[in-house]
Amino acid sequence: MARFTFRLPDIGEGIAEAEIVAWHVKIGDRVEEDQQVADMMTDKATVEMESPVSGVVVELAGEVGDQVPIGSALMVIEVEGEAAAEAETPVEEQLEAETPGVEEVTEEKPLPFRGGVGVGDSPPAPSPVEAMPHTPPLSPEGEREKVQILASPAVRARAADLGIDLAQVKPAESDRVRHADLDAFLRYGSAQGYHAPHASRAREDQPVKVIGMRRRIAENMAASKRAIPHFTYVDEIDVTALEAMRADLNDNRGQRPKLTLLPLLIVALCRTLPDFPMLNARYDDEAGVVTRHGRVHLGMATQTDAGLMVPVIRDAQDSNVWQLASEITRLAEAARTGKATSQELSGSTLTVTSLGPLGGIATTPVINRPEVAIIGPNKIVERPVFKSNGMGGDDIVRAKLMNLSISCDHRVVDGWDAASFVQAVKKLLETPVLLFAD
C-alpha cells in the first residue's frame, strides 16, 4: 500500500488558486479512476476535478470555501497494485518539504492536512444521562451540599424551552426527572405562580458561509462600486406597437423559437451602438486605456441557483431576432445547469440585465467591470396616455409602457451621451418596423 498525492492541476491561464465549492467524496470513501471528486471555482468558471487513480481517500485539502493554490495537494489517496508503484512520497514528508520550520510530526501528534477534514480521533459521544449541579439549601454547618439532578438530554432541552428549573421539579420515581414529572409540574406549577411561556414564532439565526459563486459576485460588485463612479439614466418607452409586432411574429414563427422582448431589444441596441462607440467599450483603468469595440459581445445577466452569471452572446450584431432567441435560450440553460464554459462566461463588451415580470418601475444596475455601461429594461405596464387625434385634440388610449435604465461609468461616458443613446434606442422600439429596415 502507498499514498498518492493528487495535486491541483493548472486549470486556466493566469490562475494562481481555486476555491473548493463542493466535495463529492469524504475521508474513507473508495474512488475509481476518472471519478469526479471535487468542484473547483476560478475567476471564470467551475471546473470538475477527477481522480487520476483508484483507491481510498485518506486526506482532503480543507473545507468548502477554502482556497487551494495551483500545484498544491488537493487530496491523498491510498493505492495498491500498479498505482502504488507510481505513488509519490508519503504525505507527511511532502508537507514537511512544503512547510519548512514546522515542528516534527510524531505518531502521538498527527498532522492535520490543509485543514484536515476528518483527521484525528472523534470526541467521545456524550453520556445519555447528564448531571446538572444546583444550589440546595444551606446545611446546618452553613455549607451548601453538592447534589446532582439526573435527567436525559431530551428532558433537559424541554425544560429549558419551558423555562423550568429542574431543581424545582420533584421526581416521582428514583432520583431522575422524566417527561411525566415535567407534565405534573406544568399541571400544578401554576399554583406557585409558574406559567409556561408562549411558543415563539422566531426562527433560529442561520449563518451562511459566503463561498463559490456568491463570493465571486460579492467581490466583483464591491470592486465595481469602489472603482467606478456610476450614474443612471431612465426613460419611458411606449412599446405598444412593439408588443403587437412581437405577437404577430410569434403567431407566424413556425418551427422557430418563441420571441421574448429581449431579442428585439438587442437588435435595437446593436443598430444604435455604432453611433455611440463610447458605450460598447471596456476601460483598463490601470493602463488608462479605453477600448471601443467594433463587435458587440453582449453579456446577458442570468439568475441561477448559484447566483448571477453573465453568459455572452458573441457577435450579437450579426444575428437576427430568431438566432438571438435561440442563443439566449441555449446560454441561459447552460448557465443554470452549470455547463457554461469559461469562453461563454467572459469577454462581454456591454451587458443587459432584466428581472422580467419582476422588473419594477426603474432599476440602477451595477456595471459589469471592466465594461463602462449596463442596460436594464423594466417590466411592461399598461396605463392610459394622451395621444393626439390629428384634429388638434387628444384622445385617452391604453398603452404598454416600459422604463429603460442605463448605468454608465462617468469617467468615460457623459450624461448627454447616455441620454442620447437611450433616445435613439427608444425611437427604434417605438417604431419597430425600423428594426427590420436596412
Coordinates of C-alpha atoms in Angstrom, one line a residue:
M1 CA 0.0 0.0 0.0
A2 CA 1.2 3.5 -0.8
R3 CA -0.2 7.0 -0.8
F4 CA -0.8 9.1 -4.0
T5 CA -1.0 12.8 -3.7
F6 CA -3.3 14.4 -6.2
R7 CA -2.2 17.9 -6.8
L8 CA -4.4 20.7 -8.2
P9 CA -3.5 21.0 -11.9
D10 CA -3.2 24.2 -13.9
I11 CA -6.9 24.8 -14.8
G12 CA -6.6 28.1 -16.6
E13 CA -4.2 30.6 -17.9
G14 CA -3.1 33.0 -15.2
I15 CA -5.0 31.2 -12.5
A16 CA -3.0 31.0 -9.2
E17 CA -5.5 29.3 -7.0
A18 CA -9.0 27.9 -7.0
E19 CA -11.8 27.7 -4.4
I20 CA -13.3 24.4 -3.2
V21 CA -17.0 24.7 -3.9
A22 CA -18.0 21.1 -3.4
W23 CA -16.5 17.8 -2.3
H24 CA -18.1 14.6 -3.8
V25 CA -16.1 12.3 -1.6
K26 CA -15.1 12.1 2.1
I27 CA -12.4 10.5 4.1
G28 CA -12.6 6.7 3.9
D29 CA -14.5 6.7 0.5
R30 CA -13.4 4.4 -2.2
V31 CA -12.8 6.3 -5.5
E32 CA -12.2 5.0 -9.0
E33 CA -10.0 6.4 -11.7
D34 CA -11.7 9.3 -13.5
Q35 CA -14.4 9.6 -10.8
Q36 CA -15.5 13.2 -10.0
V37 CA -14.2 14.1 -6.6
A38 CA -14.5 17.9 -6.3
D39 CA -15.7 21.1 -7.9
M40 CA -13.2 24.0 -8.0
M41 CA -14.1 27.5 -8.9
T42 CA -11.8 30.0 -10.6
D43 CA -12.5 33.6 -11.5
K44 CA -14.0 32.4 -14.8
A45 CA -15.7 29.1 -14.3
T46 CA -16.3 26.0 -12.1
V47 CA -14.1 23.0 -13.1
E48 CA -14.8 19.4 -12.2
M49 CA -11.8 17.5 -10.7
E50 CA -11.5 13.8 -11.5
S51 CA -9.3 11.3 -9.6
P52 CA -6.3 10.1 -11.6
V53 CA -6.1 6.8 -9.7
S54 CA -8.3 4.3 -7.8
G55 CA -8.0 3.9 -4.1
V56 CA -9.3 5.1 -0.7
V57 CA -9.4 8.7 0.3
V58 CA -7.3 9.4 3.3
E59 CA -6.7 13.2 3.2
L60 CA -8.7 16.2 1.8
A61 CA -7.3 19.7 1.3
G62 CA -9.6 21.7 3.5
E63 CA -13.3 22.5 3.6
V64 CA -15.7 24.1 1.1
G65 CA -14.8 27.7 0.7
D66 CA -11.1 27.2 1.2
Q67 CA -8.6 28.4 -1.5
V68 CA -6.1 25.8 -2.9
P69 CA -3.0 27.1 -4.8
I70 CA -2.3 25.5 -8.2
G71 CA 0.2 22.7 -7.7
S72 CA -0.5 22.1 -4.1
A73 CA -2.0 18.9 -2.7
L74 CA -5.8 18.6 -3.3
M75 CA -6.3 15.1 -1.8
V76 CA -4.3 12.0 -0.8
I77 CA -5.4 8.5 -2.0
E78 CA -4.2 5.2 -0.6
V79 CA -3.5 3.0 -3.6
E80 CA -2.3 -0.5 -4.2
G81 CA -1.0 -2.6 -7.1
E82 CA 0.5 -0.8 -10.1
A83 CA -0.8 2.5 -8.9
A84 CA 1.1 2.1 -5.7
A85 CA 4.4 1.9 -7.6
E86 CA 3.7 5.3 -9.1
A87 CA 2.6 6.9 -5.8
E88 CA 4.6 9.9 -4.6
T89 CA 6.4 10.5 -1.3
P90 CA 4.2 9.9 1.7
V91 CA 2.1 13.0 2.5
E92 CA 3.9 13.7 5.8
E93 CA 7.2 14.1 4.1
Q94 CA 5.7 16.2 1.3
L95 CA 4.1 18.5 3.8
E96 CA 7.4 18.9 5.7
A97 CA 9.1 19.9 2.4
E98 CA 6.3 22.3 1.6
T99 CA 6.2 23.9 5.1
P100 CA 9.7 24.3 6.4
G101 CA 10.1 25.2 10.0
V102 CA 7.0 23.2 11.1
E103 CA 7.7 21.1 14.2
E104 CA 8.4 17.4 13.7
V105 CA 5.3 15.2 13.5
T106 CA 5.1 12.1 15.7
E107 CA 2.6 9.3 16.0
E108 CA 1.3 10.9 19.2
K109 CA 0.6 14.2 17.4
P110 CA -1.0 13.6 14.0
L111 CA -0.6 16.5 11.5
P112 CA -3.9 17.9 10.0
F113 CA -3.8 18.2 6.3
R114 CA -4.7 21.6 5.0
G115 CA -7.5 22.0 7.4
G116 CA -7.6 18.2 8.0
V117 CA -11.2 17.2 7.2
G118 CA -11.7 14.0 9.1
V119 CA -8.2 13.8 10.6
G120 CA -7.8 12.7 14.2
D121 CA -10.0 10.9 16.6
S122 CA -13.6 11.9 17.1
P123 CA -14.6 13.2 20.5
P124 CA -16.3 10.7 22.8
A125 CA -20.1 10.7 22.5
P126 CA -21.9 12.4 25.3
S127 CA -23.4 10.3 28.1
P128 CA -27.2 9.6 27.7
V129 CA -27.7 10.9 31.2
E130 CA -26.1 14.2 32.2
A131 CA -25.9 15.8 35.6
M132 CA -26.9 19.3 36.4
P133 CA -25.4 20.7 39.6
H134 CA -27.7 23.1 41.5
T135 CA -27.6 25.0 44.7
P136 CA -29.6 23.3 47.6
P137 CA -30.4 24.9 50.9
L138 CA -27.6 25.5 53.4
S139 CA -26.6 22.7 55.7
P140 CA -26.6 23.1 59.4
E141 CA -22.9 23.8 59.2
G142 CA -23.6 26.7 56.8
E143 CA -22.2 25.0 53.8
R144 CA -24.1 24.1 50.6
E145 CA -24.3 20.4 49.7
K146 CA -23.4 19.5 46.2
V147 CA -26.1 17.4 44.6
Q148 CA -26.9 16.3 41.0
I149 CA -30.2 16.3 39.2
L150 CA -30.4 13.3 36.8
A151 CA -32.3 13.8 33.5
S152 CA -31.9 12.8 29.9
P153 CA -30.8 15.4 27.3
A154 CA -34.3 15.4 25.9
V155 CA -35.8 16.3 29.3
R156 CA -33.2 19.0 29.9
A157 CA -33.9 20.5 26.5
R158 CA -37.7 20.5 27.0
A159 CA -37.3 22.0 30.5
A160 CA -35.0 24.7 29.1
D161 CA -37.6 25.5 26.4
L162 CA -40.3 25.8 29.0
G163 CA -38.2 27.9 31.4
I164 CA -38.4 25.2 34.1
D165 CA -35.7 25.0 36.8
L166 CA -35.1 21.2 37.2
A167 CA -34.2 21.9 40.8
Q168 CA -37.9 22.8 41.4
V169 CA -39.2 19.5 39.9
K170 CA -39.7 16.6 42.3
P171 CA -39.2 13.2 40.5
A172 CA -41.9 10.7 41.0
E173 CA -39.6 7.7 40.7
S174 CA -36.0 7.3 42.0
D175 CA -33.9 10.5 41.5
R176 CA -34.3 11.0 37.8
V177 CA -36.6 13.7 36.3
R178 CA -38.7 12.4 33.5
H179 CA -41.1 13.9 31.0
A180 CA -44.0 12.8 33.2
D181 CA -42.5 14.9 36.1
L182 CA -42.4 17.9 33.8
D183 CA -46.1 17.3 32.9
A184 CA -47.0 17.1 36.5
F185 CA -45.1 20.3 37.2
L186 CA -46.9 22.1 34.4
R187 CA -50.3 20.9 35.8
Y188 CA -49.7 22.1 39.3
G189 CA -47.0 24.6 39.0
S190 CA -49.4 27.5 38.3
A191 CA -50.4 27.4 41.9
Q192 CA -46.8 28.6 42.7
G193 CA -47.1 31.3 40.0
Y194 CA -45.4 29.4 37.1
H195 CA -46.8 30.0 33.6
A196 CA -45.5 28.1 30.6
P197 CA -44.1 30.6 28.0
H198 CA -46.0 31.0 24.8
A199 CA -44.4 29.4 21.7
S200 CA -42.2 31.8 19.9
R201 CA -42.5 32.4 16.2
A202 CA -38.9 33.4 15.9
R203 CA -36.6 31.3 13.8
E204 CA -33.0 30.4 14.7
D205 CA -30.3 32.5 13.1
Q206 CA -28.7 30.8 10.1
P207 CA -25.0 31.6 9.4
V208 CA -24.4 31.1 5.7
K209 CA -20.8 31.0 4.5
V210 CA -20.1 33.2 1.5
I211 CA -18.4 30.9 -0.9
G212 CA -18.3 29.9 -4.5
M213 CA -20.3 32.0 -7.0
R214 CA -21.7 34.2 -4.2
R215 CA -18.2 35.1 -3.1
R216 CA -17.3 36.0 -6.7
I217 CA -20.4 38.1 -7.1
A218 CA -19.6 39.9 -3.8
E219 CA -16.0 40.6 -4.8
N220 CA -16.9 41.8 -8.3
M221 CA -19.8 44.0 -7.3
A222 CA -17.7 45.6 -4.4
A223 CA -14.8 46.3 -6.8
S224 CA -17.2 47.8 -9.4
K225 CA -18.8 50.2 -6.9
R226 CA -15.4 51.1 -5.3
A227 CA -13.7 51.9 -8.6
I228 CA -16.5 53.2 -10.9
P229 CA -18.4 56.4 -10.4
H230 CA -21.8 55.3 -11.5
F231 CA -24.7 57.4 -12.9
T232 CA -28.1 56.1 -14.0
Y233 CA -30.4 57.5 -16.6
V234 CA -34.0 56.2 -17.0
D235 CA -36.5 56.9 -19.8
E236 CA -40.0 55.7 -20.6
I237 CA -40.7 53.9 -23.8
D238 CA -44.1 53.1 -25.4
V239 CA -43.8 49.5 -26.5
T240 CA -47.4 49.1 -27.6
A241 CA -46.6 48.7 -31.3
L242 CA -43.5 46.6 -30.5
E243 CA -45.6 44.1 -28.4
A244 CA -48.2 43.9 -31.2
M245 CA -45.5 43.1 -33.7
R246 CA -43.9 40.5 -31.4
A247 CA -47.3 38.8 -31.0
D248 CA -47.7 38.7 -34.8
L249 CA -44.2 37.2 -35.2
N250 CA -44.8 34.5 -32.7
D251 CA -48.1 33.6 -34.3
N252 CA -46.3 33.0 -37.6
R253 CA -43.0 31.6 -36.3
G254 CA -43.4 28.1 -37.5
Q255 CA -40.6 25.9 -36.0
R256 CA -38.6 28.9 -34.9
P257 CA -38.3 29.8 -31.2
K258 CA -40.8 32.0 -29.4
L259 CA -39.7 35.6 -29.2
T260 CA -39.5 37.5 -25.9
L261 CA -38.8 41.2 -25.8
L262 CA -35.0 40.7 -25.3
P263 CA -34.1 39.7 -28.9
L264 CA -35.9 42.8 -30.2
L265 CA -34.1 45.0 -27.6
I266 CA -30.7 43.5 -28.6
V267 CA -31.4 44.3 -32.3
A268 CA -32.2 47.9 -31.3
L269 CA -29.0 48.2 -29.2
C270 CA -26.8 46.7 -31.9
R271 CA -28.2 49.1 -34.5
T272 CA -27.7 52.1 -32.3
L273 CA -24.2 51.4 -30.8
P274 CA -22.2 52.3 -34.0
D275 CA -23.2 55.9 -33.4
F276 CA -22.2 55.7 -29.6
P277 CA -19.0 53.7 -29.6
M278 CA -18.1 55.0 -26.1
L279 CA -20.8 52.7 -24.6
N280 CA -19.6 49.5 -26.3
A281 CA -16.3 49.6 -24.5
R282 CA -14.0 48.3 -21.8
Y283 CA -11.9 50.5 -19.5
D284 CA -8.5 49.3 -18.3
D285 CA -8.1 51.9 -15.5
E286 CA -4.6 50.7 -14.6
A287 CA -3.3 51.3 -18.1
G288 CA -5.5 54.3 -18.6
V289 CA -6.9 52.9 -21.9
V290 CA -10.5 52.7 -23.1
T291 CA -11.0 50.1 -25.9
R292 CA -14.0 50.9 -28.1
H293 CA -15.1 47.6 -29.6
G294 CA -16.3 47.2 -33.1
R295 CA -18.2 44.0 -32.3
V296 CA -21.0 43.6 -29.8
H297 CA -20.3 40.8 -27.4
L298 CA -23.4 41.1 -25.3
G299 CA -23.4 39.9 -21.7
M300 CA -26.8 38.5 -20.6
A301 CA -27.2 38.6 -16.8
T302 CA -28.8 35.3 -15.8
Q303 CA -30.2 34.2 -12.4
T304 CA -29.1 30.7 -11.4
D305 CA -29.3 28.7 -8.2
A306 CA -25.7 29.6 -7.5
G307 CA -26.2 33.3 -8.1
L308 CA -26.0 35.7 -11.0
M309 CA -24.0 34.6 -14.0
V310 CA -23.3 36.5 -17.3
P311 CA -23.1 34.3 -20.4
V312 CA -22.1 36.2 -23.5
I313 CA -23.8 36.3 -26.9
R314 CA -20.8 36.6 -29.4
D315 CA -21.1 39.0 -32.4
A316 CA -24.7 39.9 -31.5
Q317 CA -24.7 42.5 -34.3
D318 CA -24.6 39.7 -36.9
S319 CA -27.7 37.8 -35.6
N320 CA -31.4 38.2 -36.4
V321 CA -34.1 38.0 -33.8
W322 CA -34.7 34.3 -34.3
Q323 CA -31.0 33.5 -34.0
L324 CA -30.7 35.7 -30.9
A325 CA -33.7 33.9 -29.3
S326 CA -32.1 30.5 -29.8
E327 CA -28.8 31.7 -28.4
I328 CA -30.4 33.3 -25.4
T329 CA -32.2 30.1 -24.6
R330 CA -29.1 28.0 -25.1
L331 CA -26.8 30.2 -23.0
A332 CA -29.4 30.6 -20.2
E333 CA -29.8 26.8 -19.9
A334 CA -26.0 26.3 -19.9
A335 CA -25.6 28.8 -17.1
R336 CA -28.4 27.4 -15.0
T337 CA -27.1 23.8 -15.3
G338 CA -23.5 24.8 -14.6
K339 CA -22.4 23.7 -18.1
A340 CA -21.4 27.2 -19.4
T341 CA -17.7 27.2 -20.5
S342 CA -15.2 29.8 -19.4
Q343 CA -15.3 31.2 -23.0
E344 CA -19.1 31.6 -22.8
L345 CA -18.8 33.5 -19.4
S346 CA -16.1 36.1 -20.4
G347 CA -15.3 38.8 -22.9
S348 CA -18.5 40.8 -22.9
T349 CA -18.4 44.4 -24.1
L350 CA -21.9 45.5 -22.9
T351 CA -24.4 43.8 -20.5
V352 CA -28.2 43.7 -20.4
T353 CA -29.8 42.8 -17.1
S354 CA -33.5 42.2 -16.7
L355 CA -35.8 40.9 -13.9
G356 CA -38.5 40.0 -16.4
P357 CA -42.0 40.3 -14.8
L358 CA -40.3 41.4 -11.5
G359 CA -38.6 44.3 -13.3
G360 CA -40.1 47.0 -11.2
I361 CA -40.5 50.7 -12.1
A362 CA -36.9 51.5 -12.5
T363 CA -33.5 49.9 -11.7
T364 CA -30.0 51.2 -11.1
P365 CA -27.9 48.2 -12.2
V366 CA -24.2 47.9 -11.2
I367 CA -21.7 47.9 -14.1
N368 CA -20.1 44.6 -15.1
R369 CA -16.5 45.8 -14.7
P370 CA -14.4 46.5 -16.9
E371 CA -17.3 47.4 -19.1
V372 CA -18.5 51.0 -19.0
A373 CA -22.3 50.6 -19.3
I374 CA -25.1 48.2 -18.4
I375 CA -28.7 48.4 -19.6
G376 CA -31.8 47.3 -17.6
P377 CA -35.2 47.0 -19.2
N378 CA -38.0 47.1 -16.6
K379 CA -41.4 45.5 -16.6
I380 CA -44.1 46.5 -19.1
V381 CA -47.2 48.1 -17.5
E382 CA -50.5 49.3 -19.1
R383 CA -51.6 52.8 -18.4
P384 CA -53.9 55.4 -20.0
V385 CA -52.0 58.0 -22.0
F386 CA -52.9 61.1 -24.1
K387 CA -52.5 60.6 -27.9
S388 CA -53.0 63.3 -30.5
N389 CA -56.1 62.6 -32.6
G390 CA -54.8 64.6 -35.5
M391 CA -57.6 67.2 -35.2
G392 CA -56.0 69.5 -32.7
G393 CA -57.1 67.5 -29.7
D394 CA -56.0 64.4 -27.7
D395 CA -57.6 61.1 -27.0
I396 CA -57.0 58.9 -24.0
V397 CA -55.8 55.5 -25.1
R398 CA -54.5 52.3 -23.5
A399 CA -50.7 52.0 -23.9
K400 CA -48.0 49.5 -22.9
L401 CA -45.1 51.3 -21.3
M402 CA -41.7 50.2 -20.2
N403 CA -38.9 52.1 -18.4
L404 CA -35.4 51.6 -19.8
S405 CA -32.4 52.1 -17.4
I406 CA -28.8 52.6 -18.2
S407 CA -25.9 52.9 -15.7
C408 CA -22.6 54.3 -17.0
D409 CA -19.1 54.9 -15.9
H410 CA -18.9 58.6 -15.6
R411 CA -15.1 58.6 -16.1
V412 CA -15.6 57.8 -19.8
V413 CA -19.3 58.3 -20.5
D414 CA -21.0 61.7 -20.3
G415 CA -24.7 62.1 -19.3
W416 CA -25.5 63.6 -22.6
D417 CA -24.1 60.5 -24.4
A418 CA -26.2 58.1 -22.3
A419 CA -29.4 60.1 -22.7
S420 CA -28.9 60.4 -26.4
F421 CA -28.2 56.7 -26.8
V422 CA -31.4 55.8 -24.9
Q423 CA -33.4 58.3 -27.0
A424 CA -32.1 56.6 -30.2
V425 CA -33.0 53.1 -28.9
K426 CA -36.4 54.5 -27.9
K427 CA -37.1 55.6 -31.5
L428 CA -36.4 52.1 -32.8
L429 CA -38.5 50.4 -30.2
E430 CA -41.5 52.8 -30.6
T431 CA -41.3 52.4 -34.4
P432 CA -40.4 48.7 -34.6
V433 CA -40.6 48.4 -38.4
L434 CA -37.2 50.2 -38.3
L435 CA -35.7 47.2 -36.6
F436 CA -36.0 45.3 -39.9
A437 CA -35.2 48.1 -42.3
D438 CA -31.8 48.2 -43.9

